[in-house]
XYZ file of C-alpha atoms in Angstrom:
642
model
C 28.171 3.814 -36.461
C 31.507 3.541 -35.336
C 34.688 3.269 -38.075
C 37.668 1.112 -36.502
C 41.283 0.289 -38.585
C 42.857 -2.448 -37.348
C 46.017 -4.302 -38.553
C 45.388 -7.630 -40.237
C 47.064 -9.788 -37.982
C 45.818 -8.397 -34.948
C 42.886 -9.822 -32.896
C 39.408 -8.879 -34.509
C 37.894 -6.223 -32.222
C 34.661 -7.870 -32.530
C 35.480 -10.269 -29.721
C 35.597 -13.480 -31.684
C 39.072 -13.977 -30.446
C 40.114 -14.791 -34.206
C 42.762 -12.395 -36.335
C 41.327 -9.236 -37.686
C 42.259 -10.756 -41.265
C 40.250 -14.285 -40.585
C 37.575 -12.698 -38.811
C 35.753 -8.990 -40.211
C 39.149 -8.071 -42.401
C 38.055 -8.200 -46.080
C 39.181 -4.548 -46.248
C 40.878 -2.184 -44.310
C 38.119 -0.001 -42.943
C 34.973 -2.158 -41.704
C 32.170 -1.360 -39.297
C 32.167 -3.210 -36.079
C 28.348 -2.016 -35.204
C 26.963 -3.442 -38.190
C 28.463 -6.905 -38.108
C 26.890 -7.124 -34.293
C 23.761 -5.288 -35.568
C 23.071 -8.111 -38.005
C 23.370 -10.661 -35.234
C 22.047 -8.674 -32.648
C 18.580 -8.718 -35.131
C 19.186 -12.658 -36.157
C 19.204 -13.319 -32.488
C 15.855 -11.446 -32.131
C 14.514 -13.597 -35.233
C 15.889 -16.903 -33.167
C 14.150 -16.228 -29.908
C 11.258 -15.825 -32.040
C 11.207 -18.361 -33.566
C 12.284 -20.692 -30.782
C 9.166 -19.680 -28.721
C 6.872 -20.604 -31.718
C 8.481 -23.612 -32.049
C 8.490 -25.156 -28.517
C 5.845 -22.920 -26.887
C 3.234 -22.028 -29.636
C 0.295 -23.915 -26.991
C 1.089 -21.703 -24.256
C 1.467 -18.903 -26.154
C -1.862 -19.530 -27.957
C -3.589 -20.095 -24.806
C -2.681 -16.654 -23.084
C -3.323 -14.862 -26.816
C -6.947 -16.248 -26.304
C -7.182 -14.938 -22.799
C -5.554 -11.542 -24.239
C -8.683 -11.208 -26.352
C -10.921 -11.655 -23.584
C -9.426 -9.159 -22.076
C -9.022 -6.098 -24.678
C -11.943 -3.900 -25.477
C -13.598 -3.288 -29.420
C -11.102 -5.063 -30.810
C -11.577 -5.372 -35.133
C -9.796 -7.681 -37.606
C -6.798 -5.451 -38.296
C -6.327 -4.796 -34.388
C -6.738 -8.517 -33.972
C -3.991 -8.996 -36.357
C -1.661 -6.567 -34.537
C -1.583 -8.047 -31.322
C -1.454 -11.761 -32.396
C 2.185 -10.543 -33.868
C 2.977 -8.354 -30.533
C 1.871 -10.864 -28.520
C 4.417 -13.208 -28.505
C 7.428 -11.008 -28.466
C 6.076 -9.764 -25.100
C 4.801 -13.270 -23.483
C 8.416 -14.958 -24.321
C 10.378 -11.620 -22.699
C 8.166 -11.142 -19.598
C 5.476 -13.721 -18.956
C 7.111 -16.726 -16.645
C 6.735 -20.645 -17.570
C 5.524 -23.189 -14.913
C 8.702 -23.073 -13.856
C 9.247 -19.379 -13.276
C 11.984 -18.585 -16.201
C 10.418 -17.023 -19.126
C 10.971 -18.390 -22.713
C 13.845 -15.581 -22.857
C 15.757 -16.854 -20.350
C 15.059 -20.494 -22.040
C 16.598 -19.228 -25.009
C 19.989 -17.541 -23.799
C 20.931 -20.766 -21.583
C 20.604 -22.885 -24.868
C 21.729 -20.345 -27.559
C 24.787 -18.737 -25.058
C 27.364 -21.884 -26.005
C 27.076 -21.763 -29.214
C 28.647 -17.784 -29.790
C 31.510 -17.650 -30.279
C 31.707 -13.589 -30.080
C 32.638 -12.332 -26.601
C 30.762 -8.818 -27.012
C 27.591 -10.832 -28.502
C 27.671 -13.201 -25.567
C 27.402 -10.755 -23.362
C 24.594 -8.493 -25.031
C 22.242 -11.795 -25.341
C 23.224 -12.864 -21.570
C 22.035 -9.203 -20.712
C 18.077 -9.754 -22.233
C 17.089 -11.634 -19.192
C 15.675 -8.845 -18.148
C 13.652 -7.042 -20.423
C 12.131 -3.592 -20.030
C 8.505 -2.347 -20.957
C 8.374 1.506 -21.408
C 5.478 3.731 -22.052
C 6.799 7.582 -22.645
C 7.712 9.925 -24.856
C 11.052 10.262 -27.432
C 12.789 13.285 -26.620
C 15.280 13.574 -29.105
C 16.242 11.553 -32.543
C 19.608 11.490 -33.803
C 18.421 9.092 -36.721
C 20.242 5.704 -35.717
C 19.395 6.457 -32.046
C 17.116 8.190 -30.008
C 16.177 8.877 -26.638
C 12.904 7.699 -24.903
C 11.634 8.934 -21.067
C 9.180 6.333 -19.534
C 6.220 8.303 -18.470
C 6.008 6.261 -15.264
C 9.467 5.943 -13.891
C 10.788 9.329 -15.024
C 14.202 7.332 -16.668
C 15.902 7.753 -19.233
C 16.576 4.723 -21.924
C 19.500 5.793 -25.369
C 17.897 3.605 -27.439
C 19.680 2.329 -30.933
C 18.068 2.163 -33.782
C 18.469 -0.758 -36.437
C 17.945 0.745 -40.094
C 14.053 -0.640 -40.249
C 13.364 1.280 -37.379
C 14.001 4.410 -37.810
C 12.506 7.979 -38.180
C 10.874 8.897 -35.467
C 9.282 12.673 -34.569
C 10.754 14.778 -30.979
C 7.735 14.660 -28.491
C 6.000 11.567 -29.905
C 4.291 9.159 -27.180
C 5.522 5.738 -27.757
C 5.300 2.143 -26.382
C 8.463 -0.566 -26.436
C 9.949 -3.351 -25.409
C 13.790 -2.678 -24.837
C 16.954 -4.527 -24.184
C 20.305 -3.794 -23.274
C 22.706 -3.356 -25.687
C 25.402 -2.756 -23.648
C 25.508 0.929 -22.098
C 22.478 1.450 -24.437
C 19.266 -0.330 -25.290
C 17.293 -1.875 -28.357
C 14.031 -2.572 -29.286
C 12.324 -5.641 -29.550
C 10.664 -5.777 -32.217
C 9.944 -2.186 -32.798
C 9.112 1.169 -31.173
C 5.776 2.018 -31.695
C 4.284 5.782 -31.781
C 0.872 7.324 -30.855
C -0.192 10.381 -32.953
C 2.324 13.410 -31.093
C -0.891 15.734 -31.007
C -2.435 13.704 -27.779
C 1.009 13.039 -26.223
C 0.255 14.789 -22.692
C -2.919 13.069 -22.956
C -1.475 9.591 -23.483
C 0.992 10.870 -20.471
C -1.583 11.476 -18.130
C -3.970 8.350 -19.251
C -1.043 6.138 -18.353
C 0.033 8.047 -14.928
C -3.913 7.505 -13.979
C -4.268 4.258 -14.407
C -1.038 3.378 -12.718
C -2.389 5.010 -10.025
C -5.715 3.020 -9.388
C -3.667 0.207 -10.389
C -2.978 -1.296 -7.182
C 1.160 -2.157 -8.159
C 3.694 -0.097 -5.946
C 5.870 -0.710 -8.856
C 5.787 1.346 -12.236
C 8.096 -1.419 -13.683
C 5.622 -4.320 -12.770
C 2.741 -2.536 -13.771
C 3.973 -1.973 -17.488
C 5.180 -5.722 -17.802
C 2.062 -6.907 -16.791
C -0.334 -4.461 -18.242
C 1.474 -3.680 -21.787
C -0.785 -4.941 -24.424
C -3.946 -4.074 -22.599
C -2.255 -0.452 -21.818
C -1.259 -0.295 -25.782
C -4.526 -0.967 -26.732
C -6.736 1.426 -24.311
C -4.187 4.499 -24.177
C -4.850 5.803 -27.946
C -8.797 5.357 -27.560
C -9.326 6.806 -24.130
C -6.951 9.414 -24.482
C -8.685 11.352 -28.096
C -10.977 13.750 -27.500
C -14.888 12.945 -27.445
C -17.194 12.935 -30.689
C -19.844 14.483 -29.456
C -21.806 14.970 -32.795
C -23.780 11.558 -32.045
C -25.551 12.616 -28.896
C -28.602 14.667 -29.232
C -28.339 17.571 -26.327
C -31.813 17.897 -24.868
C -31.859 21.949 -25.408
C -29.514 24.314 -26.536
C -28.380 25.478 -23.095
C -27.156 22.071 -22.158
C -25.141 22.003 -25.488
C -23.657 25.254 -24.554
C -22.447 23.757 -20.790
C -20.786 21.235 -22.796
C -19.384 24.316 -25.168
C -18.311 26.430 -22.691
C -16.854 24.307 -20.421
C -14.347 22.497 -22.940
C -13.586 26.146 -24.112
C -12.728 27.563 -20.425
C -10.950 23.813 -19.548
C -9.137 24.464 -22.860
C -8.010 28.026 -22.198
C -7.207 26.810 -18.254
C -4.288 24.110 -20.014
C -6.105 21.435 -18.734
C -5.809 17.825 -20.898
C -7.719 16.398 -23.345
C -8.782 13.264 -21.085
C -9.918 15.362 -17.845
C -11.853 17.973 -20.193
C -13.230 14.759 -21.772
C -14.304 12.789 -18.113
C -16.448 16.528 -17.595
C -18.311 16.605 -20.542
C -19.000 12.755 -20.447
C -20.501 13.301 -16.673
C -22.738 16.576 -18.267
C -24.097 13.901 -20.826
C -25.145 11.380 -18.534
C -26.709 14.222 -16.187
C -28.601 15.316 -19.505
C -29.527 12.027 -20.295
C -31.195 11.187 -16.791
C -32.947 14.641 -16.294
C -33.155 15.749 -19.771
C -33.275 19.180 -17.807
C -33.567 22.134 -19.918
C -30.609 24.803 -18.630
C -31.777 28.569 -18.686
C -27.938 29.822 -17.245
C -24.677 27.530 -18.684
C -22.633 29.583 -16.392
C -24.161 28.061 -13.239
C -23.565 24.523 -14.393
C -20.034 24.943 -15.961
C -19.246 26.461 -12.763
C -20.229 23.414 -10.692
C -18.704 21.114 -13.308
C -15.556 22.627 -12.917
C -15.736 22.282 -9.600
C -16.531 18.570 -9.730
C -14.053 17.947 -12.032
C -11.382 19.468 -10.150
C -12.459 17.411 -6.767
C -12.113 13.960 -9.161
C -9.017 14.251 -11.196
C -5.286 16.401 -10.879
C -6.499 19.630 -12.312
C -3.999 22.218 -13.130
C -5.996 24.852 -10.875
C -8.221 23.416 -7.784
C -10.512 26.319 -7.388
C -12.837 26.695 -4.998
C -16.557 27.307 -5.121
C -15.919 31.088 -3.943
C -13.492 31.241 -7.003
C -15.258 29.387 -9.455
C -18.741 31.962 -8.287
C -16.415 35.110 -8.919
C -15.536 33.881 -12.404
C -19.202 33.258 -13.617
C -21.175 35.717 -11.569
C -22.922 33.428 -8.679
C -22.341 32.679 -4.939
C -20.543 29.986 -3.390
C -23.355 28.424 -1.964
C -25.221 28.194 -5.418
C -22.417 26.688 -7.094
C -22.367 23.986 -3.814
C -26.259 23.462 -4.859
C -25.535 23.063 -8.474
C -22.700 20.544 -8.222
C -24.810 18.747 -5.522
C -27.191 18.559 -7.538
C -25.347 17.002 -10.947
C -22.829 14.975 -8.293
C -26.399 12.702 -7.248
C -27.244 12.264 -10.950
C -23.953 10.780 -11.942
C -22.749 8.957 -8.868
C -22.639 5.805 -10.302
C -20.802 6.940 -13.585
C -18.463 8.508 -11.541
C -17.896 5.353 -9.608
C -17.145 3.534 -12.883
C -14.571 6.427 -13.858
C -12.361 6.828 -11.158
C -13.523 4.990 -8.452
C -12.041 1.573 -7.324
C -14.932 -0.884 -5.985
C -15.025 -1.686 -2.197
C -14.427 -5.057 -1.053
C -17.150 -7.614 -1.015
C -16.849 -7.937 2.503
C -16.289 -3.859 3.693
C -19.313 -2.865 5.291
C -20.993 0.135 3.114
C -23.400 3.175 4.456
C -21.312 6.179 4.883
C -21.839 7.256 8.809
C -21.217 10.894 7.451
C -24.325 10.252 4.961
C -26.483 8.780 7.693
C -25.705 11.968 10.231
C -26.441 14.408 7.025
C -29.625 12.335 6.160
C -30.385 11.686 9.869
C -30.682 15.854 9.834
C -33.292 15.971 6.678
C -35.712 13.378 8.407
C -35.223 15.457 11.192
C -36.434 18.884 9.835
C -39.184 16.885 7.802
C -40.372 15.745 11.272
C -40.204 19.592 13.093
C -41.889 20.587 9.762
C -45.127 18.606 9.843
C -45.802 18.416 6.078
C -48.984 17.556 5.380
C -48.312 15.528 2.040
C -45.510 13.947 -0.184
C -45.825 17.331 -2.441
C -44.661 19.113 0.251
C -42.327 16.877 1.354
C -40.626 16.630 -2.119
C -41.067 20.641 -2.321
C -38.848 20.936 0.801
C -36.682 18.295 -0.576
C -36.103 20.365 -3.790
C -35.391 23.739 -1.949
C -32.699 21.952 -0.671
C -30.897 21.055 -3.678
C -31.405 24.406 -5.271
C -31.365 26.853 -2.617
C -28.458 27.840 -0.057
C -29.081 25.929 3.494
C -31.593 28.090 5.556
C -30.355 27.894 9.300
C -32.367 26.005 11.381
C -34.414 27.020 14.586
C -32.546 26.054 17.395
C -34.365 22.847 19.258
C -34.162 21.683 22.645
C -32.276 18.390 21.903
C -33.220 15.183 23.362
C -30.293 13.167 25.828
C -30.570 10.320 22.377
C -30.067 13.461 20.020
C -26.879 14.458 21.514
C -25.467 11.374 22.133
C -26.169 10.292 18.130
C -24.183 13.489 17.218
C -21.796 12.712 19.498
C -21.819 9.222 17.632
C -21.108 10.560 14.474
C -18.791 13.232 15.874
C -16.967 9.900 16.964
C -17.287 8.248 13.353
C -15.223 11.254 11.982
C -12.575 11.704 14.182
C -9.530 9.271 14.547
C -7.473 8.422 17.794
C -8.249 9.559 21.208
C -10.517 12.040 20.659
C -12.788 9.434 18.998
C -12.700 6.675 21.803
C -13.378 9.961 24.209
C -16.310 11.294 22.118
C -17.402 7.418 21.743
C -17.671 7.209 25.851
C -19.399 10.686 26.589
C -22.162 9.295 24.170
C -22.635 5.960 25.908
C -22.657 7.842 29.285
C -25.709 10.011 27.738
C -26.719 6.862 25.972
C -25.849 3.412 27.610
C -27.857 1.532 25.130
C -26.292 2.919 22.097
C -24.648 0.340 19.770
C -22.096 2.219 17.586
C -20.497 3.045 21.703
C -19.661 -0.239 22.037
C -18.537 -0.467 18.382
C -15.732 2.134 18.443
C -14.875 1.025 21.625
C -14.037 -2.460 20.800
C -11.509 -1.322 18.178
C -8.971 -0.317 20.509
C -9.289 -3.524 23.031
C -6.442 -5.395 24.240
C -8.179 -9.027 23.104
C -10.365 -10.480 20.230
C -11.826 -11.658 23.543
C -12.543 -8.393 24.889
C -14.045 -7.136 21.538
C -16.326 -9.769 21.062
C -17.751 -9.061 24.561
C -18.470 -5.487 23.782
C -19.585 -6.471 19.899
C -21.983 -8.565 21.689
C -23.233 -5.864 24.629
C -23.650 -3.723 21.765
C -26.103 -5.806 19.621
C -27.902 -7.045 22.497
C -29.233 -3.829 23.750
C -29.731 -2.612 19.854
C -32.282 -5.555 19.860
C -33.554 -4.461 23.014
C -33.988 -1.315 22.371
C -35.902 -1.841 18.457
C -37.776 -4.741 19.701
C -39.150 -7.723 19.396
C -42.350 -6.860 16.924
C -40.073 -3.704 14.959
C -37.789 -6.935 13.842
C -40.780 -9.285 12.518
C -41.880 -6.395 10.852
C -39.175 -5.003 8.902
C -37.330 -8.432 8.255
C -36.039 -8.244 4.598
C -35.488 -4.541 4.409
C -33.290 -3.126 8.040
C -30.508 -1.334 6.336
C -32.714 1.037 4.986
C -33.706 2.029 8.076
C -31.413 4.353 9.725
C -32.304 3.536 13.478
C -31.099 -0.062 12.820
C -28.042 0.572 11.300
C -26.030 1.003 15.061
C -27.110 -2.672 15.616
C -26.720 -3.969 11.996
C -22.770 -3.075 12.646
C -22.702 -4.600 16.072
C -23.982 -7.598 14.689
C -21.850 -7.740 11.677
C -18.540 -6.911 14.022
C -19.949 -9.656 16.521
C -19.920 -12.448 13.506
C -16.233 -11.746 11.896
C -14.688 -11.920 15.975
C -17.045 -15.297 16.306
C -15.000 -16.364 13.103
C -12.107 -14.883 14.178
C -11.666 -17.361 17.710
C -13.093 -20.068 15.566
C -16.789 -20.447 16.558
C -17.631 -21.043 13.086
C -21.105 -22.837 13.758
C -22.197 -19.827 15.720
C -21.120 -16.938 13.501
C -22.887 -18.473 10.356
C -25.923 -18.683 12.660
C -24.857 -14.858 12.540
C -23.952 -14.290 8.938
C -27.683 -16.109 8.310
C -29.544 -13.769 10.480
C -27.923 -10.384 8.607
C -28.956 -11.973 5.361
C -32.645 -12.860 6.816
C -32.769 -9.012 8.153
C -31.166 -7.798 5.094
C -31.364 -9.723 1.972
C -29.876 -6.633 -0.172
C -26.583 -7.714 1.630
C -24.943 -4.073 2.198
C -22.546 -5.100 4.776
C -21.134 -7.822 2.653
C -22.200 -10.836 4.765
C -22.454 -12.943 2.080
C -19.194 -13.487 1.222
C -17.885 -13.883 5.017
C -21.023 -16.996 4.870
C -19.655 -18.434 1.878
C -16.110 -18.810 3.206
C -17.611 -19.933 6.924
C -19.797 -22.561 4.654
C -16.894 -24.037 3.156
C -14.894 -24.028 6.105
C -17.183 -25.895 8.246
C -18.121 -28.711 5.249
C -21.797 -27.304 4.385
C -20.412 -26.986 0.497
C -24.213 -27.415 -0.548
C -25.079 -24.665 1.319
C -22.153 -22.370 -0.200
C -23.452 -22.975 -3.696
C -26.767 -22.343 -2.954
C -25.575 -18.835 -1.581
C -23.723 -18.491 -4.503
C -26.843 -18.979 -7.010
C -28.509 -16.419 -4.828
C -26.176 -13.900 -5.201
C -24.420 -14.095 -8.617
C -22.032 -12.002 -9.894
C -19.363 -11.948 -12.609
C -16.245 -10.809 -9.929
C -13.290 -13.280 -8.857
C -15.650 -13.844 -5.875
C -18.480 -14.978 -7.800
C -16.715 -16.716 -10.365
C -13.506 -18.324 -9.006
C -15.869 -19.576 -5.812
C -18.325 -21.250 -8.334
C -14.840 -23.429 -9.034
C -13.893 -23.468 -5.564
C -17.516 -25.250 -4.731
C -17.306 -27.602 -7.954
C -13.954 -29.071 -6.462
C -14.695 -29.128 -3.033
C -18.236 -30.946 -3.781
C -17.085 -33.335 -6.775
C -13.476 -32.799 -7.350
C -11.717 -31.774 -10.250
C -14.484 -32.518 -13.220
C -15.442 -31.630 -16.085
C -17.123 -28.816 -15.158
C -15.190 -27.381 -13.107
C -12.785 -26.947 -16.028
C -15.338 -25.194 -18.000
C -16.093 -23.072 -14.584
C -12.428 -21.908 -14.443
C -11.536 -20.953 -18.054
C -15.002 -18.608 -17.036
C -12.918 -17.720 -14.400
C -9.981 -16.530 -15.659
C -11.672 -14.086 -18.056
C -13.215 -12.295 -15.254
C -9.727 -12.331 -13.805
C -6.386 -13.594 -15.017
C -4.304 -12.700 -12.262
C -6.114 -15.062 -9.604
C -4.384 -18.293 -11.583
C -0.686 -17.336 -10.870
C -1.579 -16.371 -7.158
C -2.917 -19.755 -6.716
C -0.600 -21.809 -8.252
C 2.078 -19.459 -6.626
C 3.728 -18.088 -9.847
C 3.366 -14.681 -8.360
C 3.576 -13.845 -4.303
C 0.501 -11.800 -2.645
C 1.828 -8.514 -1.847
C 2.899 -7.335 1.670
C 0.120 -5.080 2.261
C -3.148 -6.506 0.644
C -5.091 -3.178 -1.115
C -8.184 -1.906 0.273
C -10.019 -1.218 -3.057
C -9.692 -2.941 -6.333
C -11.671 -2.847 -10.071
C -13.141 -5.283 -11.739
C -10.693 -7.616 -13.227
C -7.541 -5.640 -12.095
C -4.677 -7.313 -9.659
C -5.804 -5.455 -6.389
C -8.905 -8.082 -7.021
C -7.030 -10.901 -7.477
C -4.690 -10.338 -4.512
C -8.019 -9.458 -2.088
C -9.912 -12.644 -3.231
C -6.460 -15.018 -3.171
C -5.773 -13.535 0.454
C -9.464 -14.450 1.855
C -9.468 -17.645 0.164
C -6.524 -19.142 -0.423
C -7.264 -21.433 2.752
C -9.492 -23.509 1.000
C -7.904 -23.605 -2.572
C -5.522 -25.269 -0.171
C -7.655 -28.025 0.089
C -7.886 -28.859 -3.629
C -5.303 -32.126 -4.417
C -3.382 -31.575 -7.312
C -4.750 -27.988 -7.443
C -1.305 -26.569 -8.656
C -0.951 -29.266 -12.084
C -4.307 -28.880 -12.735
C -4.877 -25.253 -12.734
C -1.437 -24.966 -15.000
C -2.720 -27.305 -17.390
């Protein structure tokens, strides 16, 4: 608080421009602060109540979408964010026409202060700040708060119903400037202090698989959702509920948190472990004669997943609990294929409809198995899954060197190719086709570096001819409806695939969705992702029918599957009834899509490669690819506002 004595007649140093003794002079010592305090907080109560006045149906719309969006969300939780809501929508969410209900409020409130130093603290909340970090010192009417994102540093005063706050507590606000300092809107409010690095690293993590390049963005954007997953995903695990199949898979669980623990790992990366061990013990209900072997591998695991203090190797991890490298390799191979899938839901962003999937490093690795099964001659499944088993659990035996055919060498040289980047992999690319002329995934890497679509398209098609020529007529008619899981077709499957998206690409739509059909006829599981390339060739070329029955064959709750639902509606019958239904569906499997569209918000530069569920690398993929044909629409932009 600051103390000022001032004569009577001279000008009030409040700013009003009035005498000291007409203006804050009823005695001779006043404080300054707390007469602009008390407006300062009446101005908050204005803007708040000026949104609810003139934009309560907005405002009520996006809380409903809100809801849709946050997670195991009760009564009293319910209650919470329909009064946090609106202070953030009116500070950061823009209006049709781009100024936010902020901004609205300062251009009509601005004339009527009179105050100079007020004027220019209210002109200064145009631009608000969303902070997620931790308060690093509290001098009672002030503090100091670090955003956990951004690394910078926000003095923050405190007005006296806000006030008492504990060093090293993890807390989420909205500030603005007050003027070389800030102030909260409504509140600050703080996360228990014992899970602080937790909440720390929960919010650096998902930043991170975010998509945004900016920390700033991603906190305006993402700051309800973000207040109301951080506490819950960042406390450590009951784990009295789930019933551990034997004892020794309870003690993996044990141990492991204990030697995380003592390694000053956090709570939320000790917690992603023994989640993983529980869904390995729920799938193989395997009872565990030595913890040590598994905690070693699940360290290991761990450590190759998320930013572990110490990334130790298998040799290290086998010195600390008494086994070899190679056995902890075979025991985190052998949880890693259990929980694939769980770990794809943790960490992993999901891969574009339309990237082509099959790993050629998996197919050369698996290509290797069906080869020693062959040189083996097993004489029954048994056997087979005996081998198949010493694999997992046993160090690799080395194999007997073969004499290796001219198609051998040229698929390892292939795959060789498939790994490397730059020259080397055109080079290794042309020494297999000159072992292997007829060899698809040749032509395939060569086409990437030609000087014309033209060019490509020739080899894309060289390549796919002679892959049909060399499976044959009769292989195709009798493994229609399942190729990809063949590994010999999988050269062609790409040629063809690459052969379609250049068709498209020089406009010879007609004959690449005679393409895109074929891949689906060959391959109805739709690994490549031709499905969505036929649904946008569909539209293109007027066959809307046909693009909803290809969506009804392949539903799916993504912005592909559910924004293109709308994006058939209007095309076929215009803006109706249904298709209003369709997009408020829409939107709840993702919000972002609508301000894309409409052009609220501008697709970024670089369009991500991978994206979740929901998140705004989704939105910016799908709006990319289809934004074309939203084009289209008439009146699209007033009717998807409205």
């Amino acid at each position: 608080m600051t103390t000022v004595k001032v004569s009577r007649n001279e000008p009030c140093p409040c700013g009003s421009g009035k005498k000291y003794k007409k203006c804050c002079g009823s005695k001779d010592t006043v404080s300054i602060t707390d007469v602009i305090d008390k407006e300062i907080l009446e101005l908050q109560k204005e803007a708040r109540m000026f949104a609810n006045q003139r934009y309560e149906f907005e405002m009520r719309n996006d809380f409903e979408d809100l809801l849709d969006v946050l997670e195991d969300v009760d009564d009293d939780d319910e209650d919470f964010y329909e009064f946090m809501h609106p202070f953030w929508f009116l500070v950061f969410e823009p209006l049709e026409d781009g100024e936010t209900i902020m901004q609205k409020f300062i251009e009509q409130k601005l004339r009527k202060i009179s105050r100079t130093r007020v004027k220019n603290i209210l002109e200064s909340w145009k631009k608000g700040y969303a902070v997620a970090g931790v308060v690093k010192a509290d001098h009672g009417s002030s503090l100091i708060i670090e955003d956990t994102l951004t690394g910078r540093i926000y003095p923050v005063v405190l007005f006296e119903h806000s006030r008492g706050y504990e060093e090293g507590v993890f807390a989420f606000a909205i500030l603005h400037r007050y003027e070389d300092k800030f102030t909260v809107f409504p509140s600050l409010f703080e996360l228990s202090i014992e899970h602080t690095a937790d909440y720390e690293a929960f919010i650096q993590n998902e930043f991170m698989h975010s998509g945004y390049d900016s920390p700033e963005e991603f906190l305006e954007d993402n700051f309800l959702e973000l207040m109301n997953e951080t506490p819950d995903a960042a406390l450590s695990l009951d784990l009295q509920g789930f019933e551990w199949p034997s004892n020794g898979a309870k003690m993996v669980a044990d141990l492991f948190e204990k030697d995380m623990k003592a390694a000053g790992e956090i709570g939320w990366i000790i917690n992603m472990g023994v989640m993983l061990w529980m869904e390995y013990c729920k799938q193989t209900n395997k009872k565990i004669q030595k913890p040590e072997n598994y905690v070693s591998a699940l360290r290991y695991l761990v450590s190759s997943l998320a930013p572990t203090k110490e990334q130790l190797t298998q040799k290290r991890l086998g010195e600390i609990y008494g086994l070899t490298a190679s056995r902890v390799s075979s025991y985190y191979s052998e949880i890693y294929d259990v929980v694939e899938d769980l770990i794809g839901d943790f960490l992993e962003p999901e891969p574009k409809p339309n990237q082509m999937k099959g790993s050629p490093a998996l197919e050369a690795e698996l290509q290797a198995v069906l080869k020693e099964i062959e040189e083996n001659q097993f004489n029954s499944m048994d056997e087979i899954n005996e081998f198949l088993q010493s694999k997992l659990d046993g160090p690799a035996k080395p194999r007997k060197k073969q004499v290796q055919s001219i198609e051998d060498r040229a698929q390892e040289l292939i795959y060789a190719a498939f790994e490397s980047n730059g020259k080397e992999r055109y080079r290794l690319a042309q020494e297999a086709l000159e072992l292997n002329p007829a060899h698809a995934d040749g032509y395939n890497i060569l086409a990437e570096r030609a000087d014309s679509l033209k060019l490509a398209i020739q080899l894309y098609e060289k390549g796919m001819r002679l892959g049909r020529d060399g499976l044959g007529a009769a292989f195709f008619q009798e493994n229609k409806g399942h190729f990809w899981g063949i590994l010999e077709t999988r050269p062609f499957m790409r040629a063809a695939m690459n052969y379609a998206v250049a068709l498209k690409g020089l406009g010879e739509t007609a004959a690449a969705i005679t393409q895109y059909e074929e891949l689906l006829e060959l391959n109805p599981g739709d690994n490549q992702g031709a499905r969505y390339m036929l649904f946008t060739a569909y539209c293109e070329d007027g066959q809307v029918q046909k693009a909803e029955e290809l969506l009804e064959s392949y539903p799916e709750e993504s912005a592909w599957g559910t924004y293109n639902q709308v994006l058939a509606e209007v095309l076929s019958n215009g803006l109706t009834s249904k298709a209003d239904q369709l997009i408020r569906e829409a939107k709840k499997a993702n919000k972002y899509v609508i301000d894309l569209l409409t052009g609220k918000k501008k697709l970024p530069a670089n369009i991500p490669d991978y994206y979740s569920f929901g998140d705004k690398n989704e939105a910016d993929i799908y709006v990319s690819e289809h934004q074309h044909l939203w084009k289209k629409v008439p009146n699209l932009n007033e009717w998807l506002s409205n």
